[in-house]
């Protein structure tokens, strides 16, 4: 399995989130992931959430890494100098924050965190699946048949 890794140092400033998104889009395009692919938008959203968490909740510089596997999957890592583990929260109603890790959990195929140096790294992986055949539309209560035989 060959892996290409790129990384960006991110300062402890919320304006860095936009810079990280622009950088990620350019690296995705350079890896062969087209901007109009759903995978690209998913990865940019995940990166935005993880970098925002690092910048807002730690106040520390961070390092954003993307690892591109030869099979097409992408691993995103955001490392920071805070040793506080991430705490997923549940946002309610009109809450304007608290959805970041919930989004990552819903969008990524896998995610977690691990100690790294004096801080931690939050990572997630998104598989690049082949386009799926459209699912049949079935009326409620209707039986589904395979059409074979």
GROMACS .gro file of N, CA and C in nm:
model
  447
    1UNK      N    1   0.084  -0.118   0.000
    1UNK     CA    2   0.000   0.000   0.000
    1UNK      C    3   0.089   0.125   0.000
    2UNK      N    4   0.086   0.202  -0.105
    2UNK     CA    5   0.161   0.326  -0.112
    2UNK      C    6   0.077   0.439  -0.055
    3UNK      N    7   0.144   0.532   0.013
    3UNK     CA    8   0.074   0.644   0.074
    3UNK      C    9   0.150   0.771   0.044
    4UNK      N   10   0.077   0.873   0.002
    4UNK     CA   11   0.133   1.007  -0.016
    4UNK      C   12   0.083   1.091   0.099
    5UNK      N   13   0.173   1.158   0.170
    5UNK     CA   14   0.134   1.242   0.283
    5UNK      C   15   0.170   1.386   0.255
    6UNK      N   16   0.075   1.475   0.282
    6UNK     CA   17   0.100   1.619   0.275
    6UNK      C   18   0.056   1.679   0.408
    7UNK      N   19   0.118   1.790   0.446
    7UNK     CA   20   0.079   1.850   0.573
    7UNK      C   21   0.089   2.002   0.567
    8UNK      N   22   0.011   2.065   0.654
    8UNK     CA   23   0.004   2.210   0.664
    8UNK      C   24   0.007   2.248   0.811
    9UNK      N   25   0.094   2.343   0.846
    9UNK     CA   26   0.093   2.396   0.982
    9UNK      C   27  -0.014   2.504   0.990
   10UNK      N   28  -0.094   2.498   1.096
   10UNK     CA   29  -0.207   2.588   1.114
   10UNK      C   30  -0.185   2.668   1.242
   11UNK      N   31  -0.195   2.799   1.231
   11UNK     CA   32  -0.179   2.885   1.348
   11UNK      C   33  -0.304   2.886   1.434
   12UNK      N   34  -0.291   2.935   1.558
   12UNK     CA   35  -0.405   2.937   1.652
   12UNK      C   36  -0.498   3.055   1.628
   13UNK      N   37  -0.548   3.068   1.506
   13UNK     CA   38  -0.632   3.180   1.467
   13UNK      C   39  -0.749   3.125   1.386
   14UNK      N   40  -0.874   3.157   1.419
   14UNK     CA   41  -0.988   3.105   1.344
   14UNK      C   42  -0.981   3.133   1.193
   15UNK      N   43  -0.910   3.237   1.151
   15UNK     CA   44  -0.896   3.265   1.007
   15UNK      C   45  -0.817   3.155   0.937
   16UNK      N   46  -0.742   3.077   1.012
   16UNK     CA   47  -0.664   2.967   0.954
   16UNK      C   48  -0.753   2.855   0.899
   17UNK      N   49  -0.877   2.847   0.946
   17UNK     CA   50  -0.967   2.742   0.900
   17UNK      C   51  -0.993   2.757   0.750
   18UNK      N   52  -1.018   2.879   0.705
   18UNK     CA   53  -1.039   2.904   0.562
   18UNK      C   54  -0.915   2.870   0.481
   19UNK      N   55  -0.800   2.904   0.532
   19UNK     CA   56  -0.675   2.872   0.463
   19UNK      C   57  -0.657   2.720   0.453
   20UNK      N   58  -0.692   2.650   0.560
   20UNK     CA   59  -0.681   2.503   0.559
   20UNK      C   60  -0.776   2.442   0.456
   21UNK      N   61  -0.897   2.497   0.443
   21UNK     CA   62  -0.991   2.446   0.342
   21UNK      C   63  -0.937   2.467   0.202
   22UNK      N   64  -0.886   2.588   0.174
   22UNK     CA   65  -0.830   2.615   0.040
   22UNK      C   66  -0.712   2.524   0.010
   23UNK      N   67  -0.624   2.506   0.107
   23UNK     CA   68  -0.509   2.419   0.091
   23UNK      C   69  -0.554   2.275   0.064
   24UNK      N   70  -0.652   2.229   0.141
   24UNK     CA   71  -0.702   2.092   0.124
   24UNK      C   72  -0.761   2.073  -0.015
   25UNK      N   73  -0.840   2.169  -0.063
   25UNK     CA   74  -0.898   2.156  -0.197
   25UNK      C   75  -0.789   2.142  -0.303
   26UNK      N   76  -0.684   2.221  -0.290
   26UNK     CA   77  -0.578   2.213  -0.391
   26UNK      C   78  -0.504   2.079  -0.382
   27UNK      N   79  -0.484   2.027  -0.263
   27UNK     CA   80  -0.416   1.897  -0.249
   27UNK      C   81  -0.505   1.783  -0.295
   28UNK      N   82  -0.634   1.793  -0.272
   28UNK     CA   83  -0.726   1.691  -0.321
   28UNK      C   84  -0.723   1.686  -0.473
   29UNK      N   85  -0.728   1.803  -0.536
   29UNK     CA   86  -0.723   1.808  -0.683
   29UNK      C   87  -0.592   1.748  -0.733
   30UNK      N   88  -0.483   1.778  -0.665
   30UNK     CA   89  -0.353   1.724  -0.704
   30UNK      C   90  -0.342   1.574  -0.685
   31UNK      N   91  -0.429   1.517  -0.602
   31UNK     CA   92  -0.426   1.373  -0.579
   31UNK      C   93  -0.517   1.297  -0.674
   32UNK      N   94  -0.589   1.371  -0.758
   32UNK     CA   95  -0.679   1.305  -0.852
   32UNK      C   96  -0.823   1.302  -0.807
   33UNK      N   97  -0.855   1.363  -0.693
   33UNK     CA   98  -0.994   1.371  -0.647
   33UNK      C   99  -1.052   1.501  -0.700
   34UNK      N  100  -1.146   1.489  -0.792
   34UNK     CA  101  -1.205   1.607  -0.856
   34UNK      C  102  -1.286   1.689  -0.756
   35UNK      N  103  -1.285   1.819  -0.776
   35UNK     CA  104  -1.356   1.911  -0.687
   35UNK      C  105  -1.505   1.882  -0.682
   36UNK      N  106  -1.562   1.831  -0.792
   36UNK     CA  107  -1.706   1.805  -0.796
   36UNK      C  108  -1.744   1.667  -0.741
   37UNK      N  109  -1.646   1.589  -0.698
   37UNK     CA  110  -1.676   1.459  -0.638
   37UNK      C  111  -1.732   1.478  -0.498
   38UNK      N  112  -1.832   1.400  -0.459
   38UNK     CA  113  -1.883   1.410  -0.322
   38UNK      C  114  -1.772   1.386  -0.219
   39UNK      N  115  -1.676   1.300  -0.252
   39UNK     CA  116  -1.565   1.273  -0.160
   39UNK      C  117  -1.490   1.402  -0.126
   40UNK      N  118  -1.468   1.487  -0.225
   40UNK     CA  119  -1.394   1.612  -0.201
   40UNK      C  120  -1.468   1.701  -0.101
   41UNK      N  121  -1.598   1.719  -0.122
   41UNK     CA  122  -1.674   1.804  -0.030
   41UNK      C  123  -1.681   1.744   0.110
   42UNK      N  124  -1.693   1.612   0.118
   42UNK     CA  125  -1.694   1.545   0.248
   42UNK      C  126  -1.564   1.570   0.321
   43UNK      N  127  -1.452   1.553   0.251
   43UNK     CA  128  -1.322   1.572   0.315
   43UNK      C  129  -1.300   1.717   0.356
   44UNK      N  130  -1.341   1.812   0.274
   44UNK     CA  131  -1.323   1.953   0.309
   44UNK      C  132  -1.407   1.987   0.433
   45UNK      N  133  -1.528   1.934   0.442
   45UNK     CA  134  -1.611   1.958   0.560
   45UNK      C  135  -1.548   1.897   0.685
   46UNK      N  136  -1.498   1.776   0.675
   46UNK     CA  137  -1.432   1.711   0.788
   46UNK      C  138  -1.310   1.793   0.831
   47UNK      N  139  -1.230   1.835   0.735
   47UNK     CA  140  -1.110   1.915   0.766
   47UNK      C  141  -1.149   2.045   0.834
   48UNK      N  142  -1.252   2.109   0.783
   48UNK     CA  143  -1.298   2.234   0.843
   48UNK      C  144  -1.337   2.212   0.989
   49UNK      N  145  -1.409   2.105   1.017
   49UNK     CA  146  -1.452   2.079   1.154
   49UNK      C  147  -1.335   2.046   1.245
   50UNK      N  148  -1.243   1.960   1.200
   50UNK     CA  149  -1.131   1.921   1.285
   50UNK      C  150  -1.035   2.037   1.311
   51UNK      N  151  -1.008   2.117   1.208
   51UNK     CA  152  -0.919   2.232   1.227
   51UNK      C  153  -0.987   2.335   1.317
   52UNK      N  154  -1.116   2.358   1.298
   52UNK     CA  155  -1.189   2.451   1.385
   52UNK      C  156  -1.179   2.406   1.530
   53UNK      N  157  -1.202   2.276   1.555
   53UNK     CA  158  -1.191   2.226   1.692
   53UNK      C  159  -1.053   2.251   1.750
   54UNK      N  160  -0.949   2.223   1.672
   54UNK     CA  161  -0.813   2.243   1.722
   54UNK      C  162  -0.786   2.389   1.753
   55UNK      N  163  -0.826   2.477   1.665
   55UNK     CA  164  -0.797   2.620   1.682
   55UNK      C  165  -0.881   2.682   1.794
   56UNK      N  166  -1.011   2.651   1.796
   56UNK     CA  167  -1.101   2.716   1.892
   56UNK      C  168  -1.087   2.657   2.031
   57UNK      N  169  -1.080   2.525   2.041
   57UNK     CA  170  -1.083   2.462   2.174
   57UNK      C  171  -0.948   2.449   2.241
   58UNK      N  172  -0.838   2.459   2.165
   58UNK     CA  173  -0.707   2.445   2.229
   58UNK      C  174  -0.631   2.577   2.234
   59UNK      N  175  -0.654   2.665   2.137
   59UNK     CA  176  -0.577   2.788   2.129
   59UNK      C  177  -0.432   2.764   2.094
   60UNK      N  178  -0.401   2.644   2.045
   60UNK     CA  179  -0.264   2.605   2.010
   60UNK      C  180  -0.250   2.594   1.859
   61UNK      N  181  -0.128   2.607   1.808
   61UNK     CA  182  -0.106   2.574   1.668
   61UNK      C  183  -0.137   2.426   1.646
   62UNK      N  184  -0.163   2.390   1.522
   62UNK     CA  185  -0.195   2.251   1.489
   62UNK      C  186  -0.127   2.215   1.358
   63UNK      N  187  -0.126   2.087   1.329
   63UNK     CA  188  -0.074   2.037   1.202
   63UNK      C  189  -0.184   1.953   1.139
   64UNK      N  190  -0.220   1.989   1.016
   64UNK     CA  191  -0.318   1.915   0.937
   64UNK      C  192  -0.242   1.825   0.841
   65UNK      N  193  -0.275   1.697   0.843
   65UNK     CA  194  -0.212   1.602   0.751
   65UNK      C  195  -0.320   1.529   0.673
   66UNK      N  196  -0.290   1.506   0.545
   66UNK     CA  197  -0.374   1.421   0.463
   66UNK      C  198  -0.286   1.311   0.406
   67UNK      N  199  -0.333   1.189   0.417
   67UNK     CA  200  -0.261   1.075   0.365
   67UNK      C  201  -0.349   1.008   0.260
   68UNK      N  202  -0.295   0.996   0.140
   68UNK     CA  203  -0.368   0.940   0.027
   68UNK      C  204  -0.316   0.800   0.000
   69UNK      N  205  -0.401   0.700   0.017
   69UNK     CA  206  -0.363   0.561  -0.009
   69UNK      C  207  -0.377   0.532  -0.158
   70UNK      N  208  -0.296   0.441  -0.206
   70UNK     CA  209  -0.302   0.403  -0.347
   70UNK      C  210  -0.440   0.349  -0.385
   71UNK      N  211  -0.510   0.290  -0.290
   71UNK     CA  212  -0.643   0.235  -0.316
   71UNK      C  213  -0.749   0.343  -0.325
   72UNK      N  214  -0.715   0.468  -0.294
   72UNK     CA  215  -0.809   0.578  -0.307
   72UNK      C  216  -0.864   0.632  -0.178
   73UNK      N  217  -0.841   0.565  -0.067
   73UNK     CA  218  -0.890   0.616   0.061
   73UNK      C  219  -0.805   0.734   0.108
   74UNK      N  220  -0.863   0.816   0.195
   74UNK     CA  221  -0.793   0.933   0.248
   74UNK      C  222  -0.803   0.931   0.400
   75UNK      N  223  -0.690   0.955   0.464
   75UNK     CA  224  -0.685   0.970   0.610
   75UNK      C  225  -0.653   1.116   0.639
   76UNK      N  226  -0.730   1.176   0.726
   76UNK     CA  227  -0.709   1.314   0.770
   76UNK      C  228  -0.668   1.309   0.917
   77UNK      N  229  -0.564   1.383   0.952
   77UNK     CA  230  -0.520   1.392   1.090
   77UNK      C  231  -0.500   1.539   1.125
   78UNK      N  232  -0.543   1.577   1.244
   78UNK     CA  233  -0.514   1.711   1.296
   78UNK      C  234  -0.451   1.691   1.433
   79UNK      N  235  -0.325   1.731   1.444
   79UNK     CA  236  -0.251   1.716   1.569
   79UNK      C  237  -0.236   1.854   1.633
   80UNK      N  238  -0.251   1.857   1.766
   80UNK     CA  239  -0.231   1.983   1.838
   80UNK      C  240  -0.155   1.954   1.968
   81UNK      N  241  -0.117   2.058   2.037
   81UNK     CA  242  -0.033   2.044   2.157
   81UNK      C  243  -0.114   2.028   2.285
   82UNK      N  244  -0.245   2.019   2.276
   82UNK     CA  245  -0.327   2.001   2.395
   82UNK      C  246  -0.342   1.852   2.425
   83UNK      N  247  -0.325   1.815   2.552
   83UNK     CA  248  -0.341   1.674   2.587
   83UNK      C  249  -0.483   1.640   2.629
   84UNK      N  250  -0.575   1.736   2.619
   84UNK     CA  251  -0.715   1.710   2.653
   84UNK      C  252  -0.781   1.629   2.542
   85UNK      N  253  -0.840   1.515   2.577
   85UNK     CA  254  -0.905   1.433   2.474
   85UNK      C  255  -1.027   1.505   2.417
   86UNK      N  256  -1.063   1.472   2.292
   86UNK     CA  257  -1.183   1.534   2.235
   86UNK      C  258  -1.306   1.484   2.310
   87UNK      N  259  -1.403   1.573   2.325
   87UNK     CA  260  -1.527   1.537   2.394
   87UNK      C  261  -1.644   1.559   2.298
   88UNK      N  262  -1.692   1.454   2.236
   88UNK     CA  263  -1.810   1.471   2.150
   88UNK      C  264  -1.927   1.523   2.233
   89UNK      N  265  -1.999   1.618   2.177
   89UNK     CA  266  -2.115   1.676   2.244
   89UNK      C  267  -2.235   1.660   2.153
   90UNK      N  268  -2.350   1.670   2.208
   90UNK     CA  269  -2.473   1.668   2.129
   90UNK      C  270  -2.530   1.809   2.128
   91UNK      N  271  -2.541   1.866   2.010
   91UNK     CA  272  -2.602   1.998   1.997
   91UNK      C  273  -2.753   1.981   2.002
   92UNK      N  274  -2.819   2.082   2.052
   92UNK     CA  275  -2.964   2.079   2.064
   92UNK      C  276  -3.023   2.197   1.988
   93UNK      N  277  -3.130   2.171   1.916
   93UNK     CA  278  -3.207   2.277   1.851
   93UNK      C  279  -3.124   2.375   1.771
   94UNK      N  280  -3.124   2.499   1.816
   94UNK     CA  281  -3.056   2.607   1.745
   94UNK      C  282  -2.914   2.632   1.793
   95UNK      N  283  -2.855   2.538   1.870
   95UNK     CA  284  -2.717   2.555   1.915
   95UNK      C  285  -2.628   2.582   1.794
   96UNK      N  286  -2.535   2.674   1.810
   96UNK     CA  287  -2.446   2.710   1.699
   96UNK      C  288  -2.314   2.635   1.705
   97UNK      N  289  -2.293   2.557   1.808
   97UNK     CA  290  -2.171   2.475   1.811
   97UNK      C  291  -2.203   2.341   1.876
   98UNK      N  292  -2.104   2.253   1.878
   98UNK     CA  293  -2.124   2.122   1.937
   98UNK      C  294  -2.156   2.012   1.838
   99UNK      N  295  -2.145   2.043   1.709
   99UNK     CA  296  -2.179   1.944   1.607
   99UNK      C  297  -2.056   1.889   1.533
  100UNK      N  298  -1.938   1.941   1.560
  100UNK     CA  299  -1.820   1.906   1.482
  100UNK      C  300  -1.788   1.759   1.481
  101UNK      N  301  -1.769   1.699   1.598
  101UNK     CA  302  -1.734   1.557   1.603
  101UNK      C  303  -1.852   1.470   1.564
  102UNK      N  304  -1.973   1.519   1.586
  102UNK     CA  305  -2.092   1.446   1.541
  102UNK      C  306  -2.093   1.438   1.388
  103UNK      N  307  -2.058   1.549   1.322
  103UNK     CA  308  -2.047   1.548   1.175
  103UNK      C  309  -1.937   1.453   1.130
  104UNK      N  310  -1.822   1.460   1.193
  104UNK     CA  311  -1.711   1.372   1.156
  104UNK      C  312  -1.754   1.227   1.171
  105UNK      N  313  -1.821   1.195   1.280
  105UNK     CA  314  -1.867   1.059   1.304
  105UNK      C  315  -1.963   1.013   1.195
  106UNK      N  316  -2.048   1.103   1.148
  106UNK     CA  317  -2.145   1.068   1.045
  106UNK      C  318  -2.087   1.059   0.905
  107UNK      N  319  -1.980   1.134   0.880
  107UNK     CA  320  -1.924   1.141   0.745
  107UNK      C  321  -1.807   1.045   0.722
  108UNK      N  322  -1.730   1.021   0.824
  108UNK     CA  323  -1.610   0.937   0.809
  108UNK      C  324  -1.646   0.789   0.823
  109UNK      N  325  -1.568   0.705   0.759
  109UNK     CA  326  -1.586   0.561   0.775
  109UNK      C  327  -1.532   0.514   0.910
  110UNK      N  328  -1.428   0.581   0.958
  110UNK     CA  329  -1.367   0.551   1.088
  110UNK      C  330  -1.308   0.680   1.142
  111UNK      N  331  -1.305   0.694   1.274
  111UNK     CA  332  -1.236   0.808   1.334
  111UNK      C  333  -1.196   0.772   1.477
  112UNK      N  334  -1.101   0.848   1.527
  112UNK     CA  335  -1.057   0.828   1.664
  112UNK      C  336  -0.953   0.932   1.700
  113UNK      N  337  -0.886   0.909   1.810
  113UNK     CA  338  -0.779   1.000   1.851
  113UNK      C  339  -0.674   0.918   1.923
  114UNK      N  340  -0.555   0.976   1.931
  114UNK     CA  341  -0.444   0.910   1.999
  114UNK      C  342  -0.349   1.015   2.051
  115UNK      N  343  -0.278   0.984   2.159
  115UNK     CA  344  -0.175   1.077   2.207
  115UNK      C  345  -0.068   1.093   2.100
  116UNK      N  346  -0.016   1.213   2.089
  116UNK     CA  347   0.094   1.239   1.995
  116UNK      C  348   0.184   1.344   2.058
  117UNK      N  349   0.308   1.306   2.088
  117UNK     CA  350   0.399   1.398   2.156
  117UNK      C  351   0.339   1.442   2.288
  118UNK      N  352   0.339   1.574   2.311
  118UNK     CA  353   0.279   1.627   2.434
  118UNK      C  354   0.130   1.651   2.417
  119UNK      N  355   0.079   1.634   2.296
  119UNK     CA  356  -0.062   1.660   2.267
  119UNK      C  357  -0.135   1.536   2.218
  120UNK      N  358  -0.215   1.557   2.114
  120UNK     CA  359  -0.295   1.449   2.060
  120UNK      C  360  -0.313   1.468   1.911
  121UNK      N  361  -0.360   1.363   1.846
  121UNK     CA  362  -0.396   1.367   1.705
  121UNK      C  363  -0.535   1.309   1.692
  122UNK      N  364  -0.623   1.382   1.626
  122UNK     CA  365  -0.756   1.331   1.593
  122UNK      C  366  -0.751   1.293   1.447
  123UNK      N  367  -0.796   1.173   1.416
  123UNK     CA  368  -0.784   1.122   1.279
  123UNK      C  369  -0.919   1.069   1.232
  124UNK      N  370  -0.934   1.063   1.102
  124UNK     CA  371  -1.049   0.995   1.043
  124UNK      C  372  -1.009   0.942   0.907
  125UNK      N  373  -1.081   0.843   0.862
  125UNK     CA  374  -1.055   0.782   0.733
  125UNK      C  375  -1.184   0.779   0.652
  126UNK      N  376  -1.170   0.813   0.525
  126UNK     CA  377  -1.283   0.809   0.433
  126UNK      C  378  -1.241   0.722   0.316
  127UNK      N  379  -1.317   0.617   0.293
  127UNK     CA  380  -1.289   0.527   0.182
  127UNK      C  381  -1.342   0.587   0.054
  128UNK      N  382  -1.273   0.560  -0.054
  128UNK     CA  383  -1.319   0.606  -0.185
  128UNK      C  384  -1.389   0.488  -0.250
  129UNK      N  385  -1.517   0.481  -0.228
  129UNK     CA  386  -1.596   0.368  -0.278
  129UNK      C  387  -1.629   0.386  -0.424
  130UNK      N  388  -1.643   0.274  -0.492
  130UNK     CA  389  -1.688   0.278  -0.631
  130UNK      C  390  -1.832   0.327  -0.632
  131UNK      N  391  -1.873   0.396  -0.738
  131UNK     CA  392  -2.011   0.443  -0.744
  131UNK      C  393  -2.107   0.325  -0.728
  132UNK      N  394  -2.202   0.341  -0.638
  132UNK     CA  395  -2.298   0.235  -0.611
  132UNK      C  396  -2.412   0.241  -0.711
  133UNK      N  397  -2.468   0.123  -0.739
  133UNK     CA  398  -2.587   0.119  -0.824
  133UNK      C  399  -2.702   0.181  -0.747
  134UNK      N  400  -2.788   0.256  -0.814
  134UNK     CA  401  -2.898   0.318  -0.742
  134UNK      C  402  -2.988   0.213  -0.679
  135UNK      N  403  -3.031   0.239  -0.558
  135UNK     CA  404  -3.119   0.146  -0.488
  135UNK      C  405  -3.258   0.152  -0.549
  136UNK      N  406  -3.326   0.038  -0.554
  136UNK     CA  407  -3.461   0.041  -0.609
  136UNK      C  408  -3.554   0.119  -0.518
  137UNK      N  409  -3.649   0.186  -0.578
  137UNK     CA  410  -3.748   0.260  -0.501
  137UNK      C  411  -3.862   0.163  -0.474
  138UNK      N  412  -3.896   0.146  -0.349
  138UNK     CA  413  -3.999   0.050  -0.309
  138UNK      C  414  -4.103   0.122  -0.226
  139UNK      N  415  -4.229   0.101  -0.261
  139UNK     CA  416  -4.338   0.160  -0.184
  139UNK      C  417  -4.343   0.095  -0.046
  140UNK      N  418  -4.383   0.170   0.056
  140UNK     CA  419  -4.392   0.112   0.190
  140UNK      C  420  -4.482  -0.012   0.190
  141UNK      N  421  -4.434  -0.119   0.250
  141UNK     CA  422  -4.511  -0.241   0.261
  141UNK      C  423  -4.498  -0.333   0.139
  142UNK      N  424  -4.432  -0.288   0.034
  142UNK     CA  425  -4.417  -0.371  -0.087
  142UNK      C  426  -4.305  -0.471  -0.066
  143UNK      N  427  -4.317  -0.585  -0.129
  143UNK     CA  428  -4.213  -0.686  -0.122
  143UNK      C  429  -4.103  -0.651  -0.221
  144UNK      N  430  -3.979  -0.681  -0.183
  144UNK     CA  431  -3.866  -0.657  -0.273
  144UNK      C  432  -3.825  -0.790  -0.330
  145UNK      N  433  -3.816  -0.798  -0.462
  145UNK     CA  434  -3.770  -0.921  -0.528
  145UNK      C  435  -3.640  -0.893  -0.598
  146UNK      N  436  -3.563  -0.997  -0.619
  146UNK     CA  437  -3.432  -0.979  -0.680
  146UNK      C  438  -3.439  -0.964  -0.830
  147UNK      N  439  -3.547  -1.006  -0.892
  147UNK     CA  440  -3.555  -0.996  -1.037
  147UNK      C  441  -3.477  -1.107  -1.106
  148UNK      N  442  -3.421  -1.199  -1.030
  148UNK     CA  443  -3.344  -1.309  -1.086
  148UNK      C  444  -3.432  -1.434  -1.083
  149UNK      N  445  -3.430  -1.510  -1.192
  149UNK     CA  446  -3.490  -1.638  -1.186
  149UNK      C  447  -3.618  -1.650  -1.253
   0.00000   0.00000   0.00000
